[in-house]
CSV table of C-alpha atoms in Angstrom, one decimal:
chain,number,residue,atom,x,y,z
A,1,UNK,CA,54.2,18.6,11.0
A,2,UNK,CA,53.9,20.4,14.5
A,3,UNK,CA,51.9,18.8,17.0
A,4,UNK,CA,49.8,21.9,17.0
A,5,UNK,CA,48.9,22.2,13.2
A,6,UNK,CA,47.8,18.0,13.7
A,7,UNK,CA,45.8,19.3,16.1
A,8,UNK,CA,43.8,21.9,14.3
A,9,UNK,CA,43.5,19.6,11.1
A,10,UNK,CA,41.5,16.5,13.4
A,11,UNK,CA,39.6,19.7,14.9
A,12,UNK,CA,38.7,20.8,11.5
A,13,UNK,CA,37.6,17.4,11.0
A,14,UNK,CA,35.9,16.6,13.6
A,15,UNK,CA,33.8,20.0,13.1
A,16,UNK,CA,33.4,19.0,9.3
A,17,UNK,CA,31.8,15.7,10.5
A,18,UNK,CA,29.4,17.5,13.1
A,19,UNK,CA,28.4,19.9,10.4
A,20,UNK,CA,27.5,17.5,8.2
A,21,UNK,CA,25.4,15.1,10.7
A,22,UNK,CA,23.5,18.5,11.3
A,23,UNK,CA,22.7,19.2,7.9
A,24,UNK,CA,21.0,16.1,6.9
A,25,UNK,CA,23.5,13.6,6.7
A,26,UNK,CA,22.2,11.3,9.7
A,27,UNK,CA,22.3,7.6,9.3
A,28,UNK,CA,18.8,7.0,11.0
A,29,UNK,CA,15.7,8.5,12.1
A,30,UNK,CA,13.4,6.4,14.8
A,31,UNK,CA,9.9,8.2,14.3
A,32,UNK,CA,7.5,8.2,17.1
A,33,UNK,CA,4.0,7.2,16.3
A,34,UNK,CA,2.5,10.3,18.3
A,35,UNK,CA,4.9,12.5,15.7
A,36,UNK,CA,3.0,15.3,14.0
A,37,UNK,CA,4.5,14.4,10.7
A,38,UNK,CA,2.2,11.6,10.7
A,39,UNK,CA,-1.1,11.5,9.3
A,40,UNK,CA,-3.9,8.8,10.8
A,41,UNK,CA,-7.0,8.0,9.3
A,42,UNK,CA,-9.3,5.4,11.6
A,43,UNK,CA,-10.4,4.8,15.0
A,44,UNK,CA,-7.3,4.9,17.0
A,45,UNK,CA,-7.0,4.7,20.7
A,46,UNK,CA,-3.9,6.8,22.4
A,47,UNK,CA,-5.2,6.5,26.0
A,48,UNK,CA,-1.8,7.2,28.3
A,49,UNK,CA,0.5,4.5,25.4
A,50,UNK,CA,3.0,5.5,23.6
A,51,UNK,CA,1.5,3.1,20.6
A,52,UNK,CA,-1.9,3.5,19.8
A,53,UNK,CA,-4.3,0.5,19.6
A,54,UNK,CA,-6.6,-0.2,16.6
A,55,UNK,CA,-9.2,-3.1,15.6
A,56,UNK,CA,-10.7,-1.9,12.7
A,57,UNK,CA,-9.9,-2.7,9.0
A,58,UNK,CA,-8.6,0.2,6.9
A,59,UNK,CA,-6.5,1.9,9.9
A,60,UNK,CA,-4.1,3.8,8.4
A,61,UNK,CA,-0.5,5.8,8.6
A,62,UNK,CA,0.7,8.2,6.7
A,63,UNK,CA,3.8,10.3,6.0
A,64,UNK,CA,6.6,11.9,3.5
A,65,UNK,CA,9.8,11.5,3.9
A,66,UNK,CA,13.6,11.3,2.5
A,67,UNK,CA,15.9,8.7,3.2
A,68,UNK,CA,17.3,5.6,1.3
A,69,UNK,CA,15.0,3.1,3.2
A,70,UNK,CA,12.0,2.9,5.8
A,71,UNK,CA,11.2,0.4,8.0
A,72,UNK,CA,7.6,0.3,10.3
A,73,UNK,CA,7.2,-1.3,14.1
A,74,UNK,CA,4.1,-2.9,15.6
A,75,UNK,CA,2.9,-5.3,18.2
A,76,UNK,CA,4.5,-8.8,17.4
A,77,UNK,CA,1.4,-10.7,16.1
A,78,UNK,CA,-0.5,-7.3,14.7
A,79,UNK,CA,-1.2,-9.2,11.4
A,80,UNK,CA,-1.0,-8.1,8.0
A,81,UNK,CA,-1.2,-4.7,6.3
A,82,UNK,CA,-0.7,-3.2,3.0
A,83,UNK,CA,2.0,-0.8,2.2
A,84,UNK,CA,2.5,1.9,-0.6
A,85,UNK,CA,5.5,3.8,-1.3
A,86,UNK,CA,5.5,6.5,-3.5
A,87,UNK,CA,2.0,5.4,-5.2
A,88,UNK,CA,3.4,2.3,-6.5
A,89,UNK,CA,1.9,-0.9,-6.8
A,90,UNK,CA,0.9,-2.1,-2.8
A,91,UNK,CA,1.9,-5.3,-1.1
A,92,UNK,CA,1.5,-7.2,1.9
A,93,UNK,CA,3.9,-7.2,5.0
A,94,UNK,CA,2.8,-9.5,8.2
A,95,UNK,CA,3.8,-8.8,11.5
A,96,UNK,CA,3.5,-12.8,13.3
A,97,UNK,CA,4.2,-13.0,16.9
A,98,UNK,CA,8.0,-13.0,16.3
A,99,UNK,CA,7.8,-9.7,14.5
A,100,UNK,CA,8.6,-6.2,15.5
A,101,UNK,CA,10.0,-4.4,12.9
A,102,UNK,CA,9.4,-5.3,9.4
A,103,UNK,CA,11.8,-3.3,6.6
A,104,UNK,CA,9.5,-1.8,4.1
A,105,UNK,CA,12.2,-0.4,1.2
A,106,UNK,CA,16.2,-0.5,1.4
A,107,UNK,CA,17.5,0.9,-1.8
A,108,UNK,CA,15.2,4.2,-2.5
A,109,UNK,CA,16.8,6.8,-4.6
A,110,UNK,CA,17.7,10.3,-3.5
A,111,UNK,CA,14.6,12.7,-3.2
A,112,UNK,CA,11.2,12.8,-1.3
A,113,UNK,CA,9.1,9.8,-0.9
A,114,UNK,CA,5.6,9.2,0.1
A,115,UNK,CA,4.8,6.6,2.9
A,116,UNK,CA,1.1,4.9,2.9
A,117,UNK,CA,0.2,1.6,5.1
A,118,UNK,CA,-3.3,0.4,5.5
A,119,UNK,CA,-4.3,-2.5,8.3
A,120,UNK,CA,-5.9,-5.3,5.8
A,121,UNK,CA,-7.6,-7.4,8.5
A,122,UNK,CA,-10.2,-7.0,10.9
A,123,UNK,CA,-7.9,-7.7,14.2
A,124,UNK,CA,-9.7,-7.7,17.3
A,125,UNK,CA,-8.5,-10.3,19.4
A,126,UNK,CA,-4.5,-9.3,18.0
A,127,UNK,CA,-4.9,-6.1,19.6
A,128,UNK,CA,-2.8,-4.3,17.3
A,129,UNK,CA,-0.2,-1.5,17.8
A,130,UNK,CA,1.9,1.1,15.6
A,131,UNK,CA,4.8,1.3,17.3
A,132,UNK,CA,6.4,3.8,15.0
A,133,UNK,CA,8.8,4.0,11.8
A,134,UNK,CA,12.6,4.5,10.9
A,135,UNK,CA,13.8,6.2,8.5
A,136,UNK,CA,17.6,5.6,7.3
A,137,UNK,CA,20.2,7.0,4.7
A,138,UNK,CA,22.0,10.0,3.6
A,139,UNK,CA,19.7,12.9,4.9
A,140,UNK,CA,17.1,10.9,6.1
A,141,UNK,CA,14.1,12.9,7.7
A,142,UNK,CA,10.7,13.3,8.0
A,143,UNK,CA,9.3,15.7,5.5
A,144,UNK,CA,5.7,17.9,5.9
A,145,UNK,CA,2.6,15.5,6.4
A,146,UNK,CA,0.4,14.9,3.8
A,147,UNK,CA,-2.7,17.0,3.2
A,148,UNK,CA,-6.0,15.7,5.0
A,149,UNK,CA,-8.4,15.2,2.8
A,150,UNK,CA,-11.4,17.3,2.8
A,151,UNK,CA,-14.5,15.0,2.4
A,152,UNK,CA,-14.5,12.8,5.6
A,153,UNK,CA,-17.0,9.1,5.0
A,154,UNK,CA,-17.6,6.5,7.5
A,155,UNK,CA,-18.6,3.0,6.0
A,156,UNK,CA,-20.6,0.5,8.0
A,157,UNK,CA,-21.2,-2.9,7.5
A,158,UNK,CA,-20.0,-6.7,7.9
A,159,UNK,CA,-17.7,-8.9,6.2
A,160,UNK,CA,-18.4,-7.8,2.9
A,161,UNK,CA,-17.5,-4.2,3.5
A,162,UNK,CA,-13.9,-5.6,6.0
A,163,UNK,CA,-13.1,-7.6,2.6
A,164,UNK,CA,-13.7,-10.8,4.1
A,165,UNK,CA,-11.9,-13.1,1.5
A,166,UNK,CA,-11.0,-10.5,-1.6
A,167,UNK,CA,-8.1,-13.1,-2.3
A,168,UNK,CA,-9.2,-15.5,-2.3
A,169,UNK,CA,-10.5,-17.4,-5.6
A,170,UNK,CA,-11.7,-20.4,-4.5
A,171,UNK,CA,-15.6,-20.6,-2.7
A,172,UNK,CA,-15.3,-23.4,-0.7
A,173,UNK,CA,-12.5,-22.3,0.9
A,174,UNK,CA,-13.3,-20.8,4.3
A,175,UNK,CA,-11.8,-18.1,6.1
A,176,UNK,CA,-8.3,-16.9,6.5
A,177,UNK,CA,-6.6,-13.8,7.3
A,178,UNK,CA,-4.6,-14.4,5.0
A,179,UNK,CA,-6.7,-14.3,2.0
A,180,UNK,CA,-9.1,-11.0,3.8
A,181,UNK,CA,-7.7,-7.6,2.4
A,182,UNK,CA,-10.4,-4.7,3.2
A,183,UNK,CA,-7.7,-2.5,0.3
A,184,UNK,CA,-9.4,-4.4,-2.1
A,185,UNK,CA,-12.7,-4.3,-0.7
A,186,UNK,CA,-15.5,-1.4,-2.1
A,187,UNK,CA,-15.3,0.4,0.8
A,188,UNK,CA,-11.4,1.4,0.6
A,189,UNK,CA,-11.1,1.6,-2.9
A,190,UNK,CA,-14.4,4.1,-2.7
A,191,UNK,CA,-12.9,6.4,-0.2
A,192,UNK,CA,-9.7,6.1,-2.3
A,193,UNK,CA,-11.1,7.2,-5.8
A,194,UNK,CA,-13.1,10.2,-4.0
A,195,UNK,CA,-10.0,11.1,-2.1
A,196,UNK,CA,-11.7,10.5,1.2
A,197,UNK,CA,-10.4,10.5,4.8
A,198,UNK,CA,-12.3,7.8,6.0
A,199,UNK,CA,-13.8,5.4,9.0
A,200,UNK,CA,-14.6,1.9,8.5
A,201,UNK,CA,-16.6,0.1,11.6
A,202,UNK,CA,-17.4,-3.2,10.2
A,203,UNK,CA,-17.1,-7.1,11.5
A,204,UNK,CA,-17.5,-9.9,9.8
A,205,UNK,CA,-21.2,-11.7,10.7
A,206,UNK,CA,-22.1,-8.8,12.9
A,207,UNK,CA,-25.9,-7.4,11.8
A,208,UNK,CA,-28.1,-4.4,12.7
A,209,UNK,CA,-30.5,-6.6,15.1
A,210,UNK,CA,-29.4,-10.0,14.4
A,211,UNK,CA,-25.3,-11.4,13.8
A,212,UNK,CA,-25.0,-14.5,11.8
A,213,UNK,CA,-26.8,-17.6,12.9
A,214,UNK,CA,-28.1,-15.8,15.7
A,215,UNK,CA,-32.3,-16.4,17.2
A,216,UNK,CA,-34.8,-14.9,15.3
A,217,UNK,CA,-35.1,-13.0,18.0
A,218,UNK,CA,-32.1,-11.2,17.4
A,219,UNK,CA,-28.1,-10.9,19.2
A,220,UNK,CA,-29.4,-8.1,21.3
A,221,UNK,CA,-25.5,-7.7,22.8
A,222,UNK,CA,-23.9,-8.9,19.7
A,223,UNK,CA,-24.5,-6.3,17.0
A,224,UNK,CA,-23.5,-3.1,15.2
A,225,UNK,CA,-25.8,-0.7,17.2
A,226,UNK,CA,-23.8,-2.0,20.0
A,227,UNK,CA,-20.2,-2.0,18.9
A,228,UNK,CA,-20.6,1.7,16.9
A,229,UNK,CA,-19.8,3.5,19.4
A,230,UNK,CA,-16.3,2.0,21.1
A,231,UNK,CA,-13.3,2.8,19.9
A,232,UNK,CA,-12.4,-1.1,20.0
A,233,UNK,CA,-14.3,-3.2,18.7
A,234,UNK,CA,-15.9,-5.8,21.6
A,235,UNK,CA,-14.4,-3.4,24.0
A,236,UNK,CA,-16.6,-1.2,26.2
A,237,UNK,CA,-14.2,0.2,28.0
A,238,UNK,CA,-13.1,3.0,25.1
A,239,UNK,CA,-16.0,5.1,24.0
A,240,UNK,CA,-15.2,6.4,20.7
A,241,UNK,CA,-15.3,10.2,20.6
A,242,UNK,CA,-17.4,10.8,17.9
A,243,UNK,CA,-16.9,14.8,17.8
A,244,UNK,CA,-13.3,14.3,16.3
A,245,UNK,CA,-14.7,12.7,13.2
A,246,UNK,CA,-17.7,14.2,11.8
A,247,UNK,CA,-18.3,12.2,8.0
A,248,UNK,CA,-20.2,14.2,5.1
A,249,UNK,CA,-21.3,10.7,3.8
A,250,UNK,CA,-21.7,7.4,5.9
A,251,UNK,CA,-22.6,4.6,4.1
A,252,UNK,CA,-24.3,1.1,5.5
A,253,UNK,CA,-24.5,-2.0,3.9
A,254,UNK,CA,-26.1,-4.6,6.9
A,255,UNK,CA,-28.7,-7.0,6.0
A,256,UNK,CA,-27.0,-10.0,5.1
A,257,UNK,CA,-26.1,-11.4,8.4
A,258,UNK,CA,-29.5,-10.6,10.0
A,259,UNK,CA,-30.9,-12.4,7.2
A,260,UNK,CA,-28.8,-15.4,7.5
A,261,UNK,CA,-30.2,-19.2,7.1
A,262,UNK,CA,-33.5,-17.5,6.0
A,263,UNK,CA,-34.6,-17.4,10.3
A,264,UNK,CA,-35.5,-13.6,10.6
A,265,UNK,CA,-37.8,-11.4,11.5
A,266,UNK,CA,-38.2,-8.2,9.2
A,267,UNK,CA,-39.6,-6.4,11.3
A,268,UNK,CA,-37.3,-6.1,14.6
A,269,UNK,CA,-34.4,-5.6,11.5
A,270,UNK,CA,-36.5,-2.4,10.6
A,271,UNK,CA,-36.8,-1.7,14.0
A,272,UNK,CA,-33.4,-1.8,14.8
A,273,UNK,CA,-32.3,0.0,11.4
A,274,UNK,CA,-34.5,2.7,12.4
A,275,UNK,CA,-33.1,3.5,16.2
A,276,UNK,CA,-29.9,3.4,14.8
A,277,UNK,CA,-30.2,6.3,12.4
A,278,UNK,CA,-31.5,8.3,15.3
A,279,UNK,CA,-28.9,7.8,16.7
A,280,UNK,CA,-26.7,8.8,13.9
A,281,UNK,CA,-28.1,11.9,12.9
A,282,UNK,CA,-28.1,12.9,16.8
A,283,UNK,CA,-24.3,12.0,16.4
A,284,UNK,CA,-23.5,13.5,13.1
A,285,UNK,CA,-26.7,16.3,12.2
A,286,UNK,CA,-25.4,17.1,8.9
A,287,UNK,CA,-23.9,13.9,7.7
A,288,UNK,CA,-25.8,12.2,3.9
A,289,UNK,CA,-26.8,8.5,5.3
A,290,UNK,CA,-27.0,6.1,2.2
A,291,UNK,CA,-28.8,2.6,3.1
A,292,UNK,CA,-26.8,0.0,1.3
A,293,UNK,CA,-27.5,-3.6,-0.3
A,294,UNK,CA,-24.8,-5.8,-1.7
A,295,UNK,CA,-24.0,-8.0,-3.1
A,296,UNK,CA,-24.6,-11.3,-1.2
A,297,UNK,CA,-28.3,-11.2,-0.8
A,298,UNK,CA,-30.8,-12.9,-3.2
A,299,UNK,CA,-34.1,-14.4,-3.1
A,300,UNK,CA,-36.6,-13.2,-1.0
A,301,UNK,CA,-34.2,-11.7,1.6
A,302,UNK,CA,-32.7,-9.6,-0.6
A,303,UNK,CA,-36.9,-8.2,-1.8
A,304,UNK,CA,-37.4,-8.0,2.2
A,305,UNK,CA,-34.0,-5.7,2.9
A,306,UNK,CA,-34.8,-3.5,0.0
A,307,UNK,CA,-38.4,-3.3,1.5
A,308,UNK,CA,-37.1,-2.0,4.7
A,309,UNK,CA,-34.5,0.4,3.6
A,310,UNK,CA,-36.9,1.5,0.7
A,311,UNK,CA,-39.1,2.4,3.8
A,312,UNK,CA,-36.5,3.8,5.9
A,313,UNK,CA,-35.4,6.2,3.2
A,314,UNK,CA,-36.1,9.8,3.2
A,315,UNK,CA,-34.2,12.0,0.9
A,316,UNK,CA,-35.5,15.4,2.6
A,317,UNK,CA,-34.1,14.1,5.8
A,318,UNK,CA,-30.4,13.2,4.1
A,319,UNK,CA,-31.3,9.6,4.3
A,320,UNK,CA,-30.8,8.0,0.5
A,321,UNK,CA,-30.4,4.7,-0.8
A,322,UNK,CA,-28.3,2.8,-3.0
A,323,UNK,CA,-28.3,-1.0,-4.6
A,324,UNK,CA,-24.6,-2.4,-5.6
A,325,UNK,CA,-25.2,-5.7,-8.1
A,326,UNK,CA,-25.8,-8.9,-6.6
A,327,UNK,CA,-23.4,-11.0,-7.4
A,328,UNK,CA,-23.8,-13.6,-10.4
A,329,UNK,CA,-20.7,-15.4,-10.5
A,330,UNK,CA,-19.5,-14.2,-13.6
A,331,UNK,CA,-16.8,-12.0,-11.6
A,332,UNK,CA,-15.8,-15.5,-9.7
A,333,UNK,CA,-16.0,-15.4,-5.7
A,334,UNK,CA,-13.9,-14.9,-2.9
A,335,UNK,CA,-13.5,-17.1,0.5
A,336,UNK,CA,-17.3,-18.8,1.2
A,337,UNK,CA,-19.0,-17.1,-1.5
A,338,UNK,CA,-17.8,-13.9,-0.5
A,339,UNK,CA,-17.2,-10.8,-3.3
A,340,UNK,CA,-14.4,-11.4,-5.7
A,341,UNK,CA,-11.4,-8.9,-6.1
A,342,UNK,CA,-13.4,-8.4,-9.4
A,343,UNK,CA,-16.9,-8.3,-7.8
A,344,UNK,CA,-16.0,-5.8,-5.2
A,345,UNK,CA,-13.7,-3.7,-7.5
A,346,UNK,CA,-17.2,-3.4,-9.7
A,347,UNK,CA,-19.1,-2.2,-6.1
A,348,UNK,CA,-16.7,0.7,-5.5
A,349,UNK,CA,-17.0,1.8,-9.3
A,350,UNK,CA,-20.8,1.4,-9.0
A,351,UNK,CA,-21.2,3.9,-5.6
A,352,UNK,CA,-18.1,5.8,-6.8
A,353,UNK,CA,-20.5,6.7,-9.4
A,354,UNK,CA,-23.6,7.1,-7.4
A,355,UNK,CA,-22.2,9.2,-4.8
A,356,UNK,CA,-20.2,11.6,-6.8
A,357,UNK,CA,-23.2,12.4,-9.2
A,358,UNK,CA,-26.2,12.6,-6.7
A,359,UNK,CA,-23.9,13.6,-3.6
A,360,UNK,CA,-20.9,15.7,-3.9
């Protein structure tokens, strides 16, 4: 064969290869975390980094895709979240201090997929990071984002509401992050059934006037009305902008820390309760504020709380209020008494139900 006719054929071939890379045949895809295609729900700090920070539970990333496998990066020691994949059935990854990248699926089949991963913990001294996603296969790309959802809810509240110990089956077992999933908890699977983008600003022991095992007095620099509005949690240095996230519903559920080892005062908790809905409607004017119990008080505590938030209620002024069941056992319990799986899958069916038929 002339040298010239080789010469067209590995030109031809060459071209054929190009063509195809171009048309969707790349091998991998590294996906920035600022990309477009990526859809965020929670308080995230971008700040002049590349990978935004997040402390809350319930942070969570979003996107479509196609490719034959997907793989997400964080900050080594980010800690564990829970990952969905075309709707199916969710599990647990955990990025430890030797982690970067963690390989969420390697054998998908040809065709558009859907991406979901949810931070499980409450992670404020891990400072965690997404640090982005990559994509891999025959035609591998990233595919429109998802559709926000319309109905925006913020939820509020301590370790019940983070899913302090949802794993967990075993009450005298104390806590671990590895037995804490806030997916299970009734504040995610609540925003989930009403198709919610959503906030959660919650820490475990925190209270409205008083964190657990705090002075009677109160924890005046240890509390939610003090945390609410940074971006971080325990970090002043990020206030949290709170005109790019305007809920329709925010729900509350404090009480139980402030409460705690029966050494409170009532009053300063109504006190407190009541200063911080001023400043929440200044916040958010238009928002439906339900006052929360549940389900970890009893007794006399549980009479006082409802007393206050009975009190602190006023449905002309958007303000309602809601009691989940106090728990009985029968559902079992998680990590130091904490809601069940059970217990706090029957708390999100219970203010699913109240908020779609009094609310929306």
């Amino acid at each position: 064969m002339p040298l010239s006719r080789r010469l067209t054929d590995v030109c031809a071939a060459l071209l054929l290869v190009l063509l195809t890379g171009a048309c969707g045949g790349a091998r991998r895809l590294d996906v920035k975390p600022s990309d477009p295609s990526i859809l965020y729900m929670g308080r995230i700090l971008w700040a002049d980094s590349l990978a935004p920070k997040f402390t809350w539970p319930g942070t969570t990333a979003m996107f479509n895709f196609e490719g034959s496998a997907v793989a997400m990066a964080a900050s080594p020691g980010s800690g564990q979240f829970m990952v969905e994949i075309d709707g199916g059935e969710p599990f647990k990854i955990n990025f430890t201090p030797s982690d970067s990248l963690i390989t969420l699926a390697d054998s998908l089949p040809a065709g558009p997929h859907s991406l979901r991963v949810a931070y499980a913990i409450e992670g404020y001294e891990k400072n965690p990071e997404f640090r982005g996603f990559t994509i891999s296969g025959e035609g591998a790309r990233l595919l429109p984002p998802p559709e926000r959802p319309a109905l925006k809810m913020e939820f509020i509240g301590n370790s019940i509401t983070c899913g302090y110990g949802t794993e967990e089956t075993d009450p005298s077992v104390g806590f671990s992050y590895d037995t804490e999933n806030h997916t299970l908890g009734y504040a995610y699977l609540t925003a989930r059934a009403l198709n919610a983008d959503f906030n959660v600003v919650a820490r475990s022991g925190i209270g409205m006037y008083r964190s657990f095992g705090g002075p009677r007095e109160g924890t005046p620099e240890q509390r939610m009305p003090v945390e609410y509005d940074r971006t971080l949690i325990y970090n002043p240095e990020h206030y949290w902008n709170h005109s790019s996230f305007h809920p329709d519903i925010i729900c509350i559920n404090l009480g139980t820390n402030d409460t705690s080892l029966d050494n409170y005062d009532i009053d300063r908790f109504e006190l407190a309760y009541r200063k911080f809905l001023t400043h929440l409607r200044m916040l958010h004017p238009q928002a439906k504020i339900v006052l929360l119990t549940g389900s970890m008080l009893r007794g006399q505590a549980l009479a006082d709380v409802k007393g206050a938030l009975d009190r602190l209620a006023d449905p002309e002024k958007q303000i309602y209020r809601f009691d989940m069941s106090e728990q009985t056992g029968e559902l079992g319990y998680g990590a130091d008494y904490h809601p069940s799986r059970a217990q706090a899958a029957r708390m999100a069916e219970e203010l699913t139900a109240y908020l779609r038929d009094n609310l929306l």
